[in-house]
Amino acid sequence: MLFTLPYPLLTIFLLLFIGGCQPEPYSQGEVLYKYHCENCHMEDGSGLGKLIPHLDSSRLTLSDPAKLVCLIHNGLPVNKLTGQKMPANLKLNEVEMTNLVNFLGSKYAANPQTVIVTDIKKMLAGCQTD
């Protein structure tokens, strides 16, 4: 006996609909960006003129995950010209840092590189502090 579905078109539609409901690949990183970075760098990464850089202008740093990890972890000292500094994010764990770095890279880097938690651990160990 052959099994037939009562509503083949409806079944196909539902399968396609459910398959299309996958979350954005770096949605957790986006949540972290909104919480930790968006206040200064804005929702679209545009920054605040000369005070806070546009993330598109940081493509070299964003394309190098090791530099980006250290920048996020250690922050930046006060810029003599603007008087602004980027605060350190010492509370981000390795998983959060992985998600944030992958999100930033996918959104703003010229040549994004995907990182995993073990990469982040090595990168954090290599960060210099002043």
Coordinates of N, CA and C in Angstrom, one line a residue:
M1 N 0.8 -1.2 0.0 CA 0.0 0.0 0.0 C 0.9 1.2 0.0
L2 N 0.6 2.1 -0.8 CA 1.3 3.4 -1.0 C 0.8 4.4 -0.1
F3 N 1.7 5.1 0.7 CA 1.3 6.2 1.6 C 1.3 7.5 0.8
T4 N 0.2 8.2 0.9 CA 0.1 9.5 0.2 C -0.3 10.5 1.3
L5 N 0.2 11.7 1.1 CA -0.1 12.8 2.0 C -1.4 13.5 1.6
P6 N -2.2 13.8 2.5 CA -3.5 14.4 2.1 C -3.4 15.8 1.4
Y7 N -2.4 16.5 1.8 CA -2.2 17.9 1.3 C -0.8 18.1 0.8
P8 N -0.4 17.5 -0.3 CA 1.0 17.6 -0.7 C 1.5 19.0 -0.9
L9 N 0.7 19.9 -1.4 CA 1.2 21.3 -1.5 C 1.4 22.0 -0.2
L10 N 0.5 21.7 0.7 CA 0.6 22.3 2.1 C 1.8 21.7 2.8
T11 N 2.1 20.5 2.6 CA 3.2 19.8 3.2 C 4.5 20.4 2.7
I12 N 4.6 20.6 1.4 CA 5.8 21.2 0.8 C 6.0 22.6 1.3
F13 N 4.9 23.4 1.3 CA 5.0 24.7 1.8 C 5.5 24.8 3.3
L14 N 5.0 23.9 4.1 CA 5.4 23.9 5.5 C 6.9 23.5 5.6
L15 N 7.3 22.5 4.9 CA 8.7 22.1 4.9 C 9.6 23.3 4.5
L16 N 9.3 24.0 3.4 CA 10.1 25.1 3.0 C 10.0 26.3 4.0
F17 N 8.9 26.5 4.6 CA 8.8 27.6 5.6 C 9.6 27.3 6.8
I18 N 9.5 26.1 7.3 CA 10.3 25.7 8.5 C 11.8 25.7 8.2
G19 N 12.2 25.3 7.0 CA 13.6 25.3 6.7 C 14.1 26.7 6.5
G20 N 13.2 27.7 6.2 CA 13.7 29.1 6.0 C 13.7 29.8 7.3
C21 N 13.4 29.2 8.4 CA 13.3 29.9 9.7 C 14.6 29.8 10.5
Q22 N 15.7 29.6 9.8 CA 17.0 29.5 10.5 C 17.4 30.8 11.0
P23 N 18.0 30.9 12.2 CA 18.4 32.2 12.7 C 19.6 32.7 11.9
E24 N 19.9 34.0 12.0 CA 21.0 34.6 11.4 C 22.3 33.9 12.0
P25 N 23.3 33.7 11.2 CA 24.4 32.9 11.6 C 25.2 33.4 12.8
Y26 N 25.1 34.7 13.0 CA 25.8 35.3 14.2 C 24.9 36.1 15.0
S27 N 23.7 35.6 15.3 CA 22.7 36.3 16.0 C 23.1 36.6 17.5
Q28 N 23.8 35.6 18.1 CA 24.3 35.8 19.5 C 25.3 36.9 19.5
G29 N 26.2 37.0 18.5 CA 27.2 38.1 18.4 C 26.5 39.4 18.2
E30 N 25.4 39.4 17.5 CA 24.7 40.7 17.3 C 24.1 41.2 18.6
V31 N 23.5 40.3 19.4 CA 23.0 40.6 20.7 C 24.1 41.2 21.6
L32 N 25.3 40.6 21.6 CA 26.4 41.1 22.3 C 26.8 42.5 21.8
Y33 N 26.8 42.7 20.5 CA 27.2 44.0 19.9 C 26.2 45.1 20.4
K34 N 24.9 44.7 20.4 CA 23.9 45.7 20.8 C 24.1 46.1 22.3
Y35 N 24.5 45.1 23.1 CA 24.7 45.4 24.6 C 26.0 46.1 24.9
H36 N 27.1 45.7 24.2 CA 28.4 46.2 24.6 C 28.9 47.3 23.7
C37 N 28.5 47.4 22.5 CA 29.1 48.2 21.5 C 28.3 49.3 20.9
E38 N 27.0 49.0 20.8 CA 26.1 49.9 20.0 C 25.9 51.3 20.6
N39 N 26.1 51.5 21.9 CA 25.9 52.8 22.5 C 26.9 53.8 21.9
C40 N 28.1 53.3 21.6 CA 29.1 54.2 21.0 C 29.2 54.1 19.5
H41 N 29.2 52.9 19.0 CA 29.4 52.7 17.6 C 28.2 52.7 16.8
M42 N 27.0 52.9 17.4 CA 25.7 53.0 16.8 C 25.3 51.6 16.2
E43 N 24.0 51.5 16.0 CA 23.4 50.3 15.5 C 24.0 49.9 14.1
D44 N 24.3 50.9 13.3 CA 24.8 50.6 11.9 C 26.3 50.6 11.9
G45 N 27.0 50.8 13.0 CA 28.4 50.9 13.1 C 29.0 52.2 12.6
S46 N 28.2 53.2 12.5 CA 28.6 54.5 12.0 C 29.5 55.3 12.9
G47 N 29.5 55.0 14.2 CA 30.3 55.7 15.2 C 29.7 57.1 15.4
L48 N 30.6 58.0 15.9 CA 30.2 59.4 16.2 C 31.3 60.3 15.6
G49 N 31.2 60.5 14.3 CA 32.2 61.4 13.6 C 33.6 61.0 14.0
K50 N 34.4 62.0 14.4 CA 35.8 61.8 14.7 C 36.0 61.3 16.1
L51 N 34.9 61.3 17.0 CA 35.1 60.9 18.3 C 35.2 59.4 18.5
I52 N 34.3 58.7 17.7 CA 34.2 57.2 17.8 C 34.2 56.7 16.4
P53 N 35.2 55.9 16.0 CA 35.3 55.5 14.6 C 34.1 54.7 14.0
H54 N 33.9 54.9 12.8 CA 33.0 54.1 12.0 C 33.6 52.7 11.8
L55 N 32.9 51.7 12.1 CA 33.5 50.3 12.0 C 34.0 50.0 10.6
D56 N 33.4 50.5 9.6 CA 33.9 50.3 8.2 C 35.3 50.8 8.0
S57 N 35.6 51.9 8.8 CA 37.0 52.5 8.7 C 38.0 51.6 9.5
S58 N 37.5 50.6 10.2 CA 38.4 49.8 11.0 C 38.6 48.4 10.3
R59 N 38.5 48.4 9.0 CA 38.5 47.1 8.2 C 39.8 46.3 8.5
L60 N 40.9 47.0 8.6 CA 42.1 46.2 8.9 C 42.1 45.5 10.2
T61 N 41.7 46.1 11.2 CA 41.6 45.5 12.5 C 40.5 44.4 12.5
L62 N 39.4 44.7 11.9 CA 38.3 43.7 11.9 C 38.6 42.5 11.0
S63 N 39.5 42.7 10.1 CA 39.9 41.5 9.3 C 41.0 40.6 9.9
D64 N 41.5 41.1 11.1 CA 42.5 40.4 11.8 C 41.9 40.0 13.2
P65 N 41.4 38.8 13.3 CA 40.7 38.5 14.6 C 41.5 38.6 15.8
A66 N 42.8 38.3 15.7 CA 43.7 38.4 16.9 C 43.8 39.9 17.4
K67 N 43.9 40.8 16.4 CA 43.9 42.3 16.8 C 42.6 42.7 17.4
L68 N 41.5 42.2 16.8 CA 40.2 42.6 17.2 C 39.9 42.0 18.6
V69 N 40.3 40.8 18.9 CA 40.1 40.2 20.2 C 40.8 41.0 21.3
C70 N 42.1 41.4 21.0 CA 42.9 42.2 22.0 C 42.3 43.6 22.2
L71 N 41.8 44.2 21.1 CA 41.2 45.5 21.1 C 39.9 45.4 22.0
I72 N 39.1 44.4 21.8 CA 37.8 44.3 22.6 C 38.2 44.0 24.0
H73 N 39.1 43.1 24.3 CA 39.5 42.7 25.6 C 40.2 43.8 26.4
N74 N 41.1 44.5 25.8 CA 41.9 45.5 26.5 C 41.4 46.9 26.4
G75 N 40.6 47.2 25.4 CA 40.1 48.5 25.1 C 41.2 49.3 24.5
L76 N 41.0 50.6 24.4 CA 42.0 51.6 23.9 C 42.3 52.7 24.9
P77 N 43.5 53.2 25.0 CA 43.8 54.3 25.9 C 43.1 55.6 25.4
V78 N 43.1 56.6 26.2 CA 42.5 57.9 25.8 C 43.2 58.4 24.6
N79 N 42.5 58.8 23.6 CA 43.0 59.4 22.4 C 43.2 60.9 22.7
K80 N 44.5 61.3 22.6 CA 44.8 62.7 23.0 C 44.0 63.7 22.2
L81 N 43.7 63.4 20.9 CA 43.0 64.4 20.1 C 41.5 64.5 20.6
T82 N 40.9 63.4 20.9 CA 39.4 63.5 21.2 C 39.1 63.4 22.7
G83 N 40.1 62.9 23.5 CA 39.8 62.7 24.9 C 39.0 61.5 25.2
Q84 N 38.7 60.7 24.2 CA 37.9 59.5 24.3 C 38.7 58.2 24.5
K85 N 38.2 57.2 25.2 CA 38.8 55.9 25.2 C 37.8 54.9 25.0
M86 N 38.3 53.7 24.6 CA 37.4 52.6 24.4 C 37.6 51.7 25.6
P87 N 36.5 51.4 26.4 CA 36.7 50.6 27.6 C 37.0 49.2 27.3
A88 N 37.7 48.6 28.2 CA 38.0 47.1 28.1 C 36.7 46.3 28.4
N89 N 36.6 45.2 27.8 CA 35.5 44.3 28.0 C 36.0 43.0 28.6
L90 N 36.5 43.1 29.9 CA 37.1 41.9 30.6 C 36.1 40.9 31.0
K91 N 34.8 41.2 31.0 CA 33.8 40.3 31.5 C 33.3 39.3 30.4
L92 N 33.6 39.6 29.1 CA 33.2 38.6 28.1 C 34.0 37.3 28.2
N93 N 33.3 36.2 28.2 CA 34.0 34.9 28.2 C 34.3 34.5 26.8
E94 N 35.0 33.4 26.7 CA 35.6 33.0 25.4 C 34.4 32.8 24.3
V95 N 33.3 32.2 24.8 CA 32.2 31.9 23.9 C 31.6 33.2 23.4
E96 N 31.4 34.2 24.3 CA 30.8 35.5 24.0 C 31.8 36.2 23.0
M97 N 33.1 36.2 23.3 CA 34.1 36.8 22.5 C 34.0 36.2 21.1
T98 N 33.9 34.9 21.0 CA 33.9 34.2 19.7 C 32.7 34.7 18.9
N99 N 31.5 34.8 19.5 CA 30.3 35.2 18.9 C 30.4 36.7 18.4
L100 N 30.9 37.5 19.3 CA 31.1 38.9 18.9 C 32.0 39.1 17.8
V101 N 33.2 38.5 17.9 CA 34.2 38.6 16.8 C 33.7 38.1 15.5
N102 N 33.0 37.0 15.5 CA 32.4 36.5 14.2 C 31.3 37.4 13.7
F103 N 30.5 38.0 14.5 CA 29.5 38.9 14.1 C 30.2 40.2 13.4
L104 N 31.1 40.8 14.1 CA 31.8 42.0 13.6 C 32.5 41.7 12.3
G105 N 33.2 40.5 12.3 CA 33.9 40.2 11.0 C 32.9 40.0 9.9
S106 N 31.8 39.3 10.1 CA 30.8 39.1 9.0 C 30.2 40.4 8.5
K107 N 30.1 41.3 9.4 CA 29.3 42.6 9.1 C 30.3 43.6 8.5
Y108 N 31.5 43.7 9.0 CA 32.3 44.9 8.7 C 33.7 44.6 8.1
A109 N 34.2 43.4 8.2 CA 35.6 43.1 7.8 C 35.6 42.9 6.3
A110 N 36.7 43.4 5.7 CA 37.0 43.2 4.3 C 37.1 41.8 3.9
N111 N 37.8 41.0 4.7 CA 38.0 39.6 4.5 C 37.7 38.8 5.8
P112 N 36.5 38.6 6.1 CA 36.1 38.0 7.4 C 36.7 36.6 7.6
Q113 N 37.2 36.3 8.8 CA 37.6 35.0 9.2 C 36.8 34.5 10.3
T114 N 36.3 33.3 10.2 CA 35.5 32.7 11.3 C 36.5 32.1 12.3
V115 N 36.2 32.4 13.6 CA 37.0 31.9 14.7 C 36.2 30.9 15.5
I116 N 36.9 30.1 16.3 CA 36.2 29.2 17.2 C 36.8 29.5 18.6
V117 N 36.2 28.9 19.6 CA 36.6 29.2 21.0 C 38.0 28.9 21.3
T118 N 38.6 27.8 20.8 CA 40.0 27.5 21.0 C 40.9 28.6 20.4
D119 N 40.5 29.2 19.3 CA 41.3 30.3 18.7 C 41.3 31.5 19.6
I120 N 40.1 31.8 20.1 CA 40.0 33.0 21.0 C 40.8 32.8 22.3
K121 N 40.9 31.6 22.8 CA 41.7 31.3 24.0 C 43.2 31.6 23.7
K122 N 43.6 31.2 22.5 CA 45.0 31.5 22.1 C 45.3 32.9 21.9
M123 N 44.3 33.6 21.3 CA 44.4 35.0 21.0 C 44.5 35.8 22.3
L124 N 43.6 35.5 23.2 CA 43.6 36.2 24.5 C 44.9 36.0 25.2
A125 N 45.5 34.8 25.2 CA 46.7 34.6 25.8 C 47.9 35.4 25.2
G126 N 47.7 35.8 23.9 CA 48.7 36.6 23.2 C 48.5 38.1 23.3
C127 N 47.4 38.5 24.0 CA 47.2 40.0 24.1 C 48.2 40.6 25.1
Q128 N 48.7 41.7 24.6 CA 49.6 42.5 25.5 C 48.8 43.5 26.3
T129 N 49.1 43.8 27.5 CA 48.4 44.8 28.3 C 49.4 45.9 28.6
D130 N 49.0 47.1 28.6 CA 49.9 48.2 28.9 C 49.8 48.6 30.4

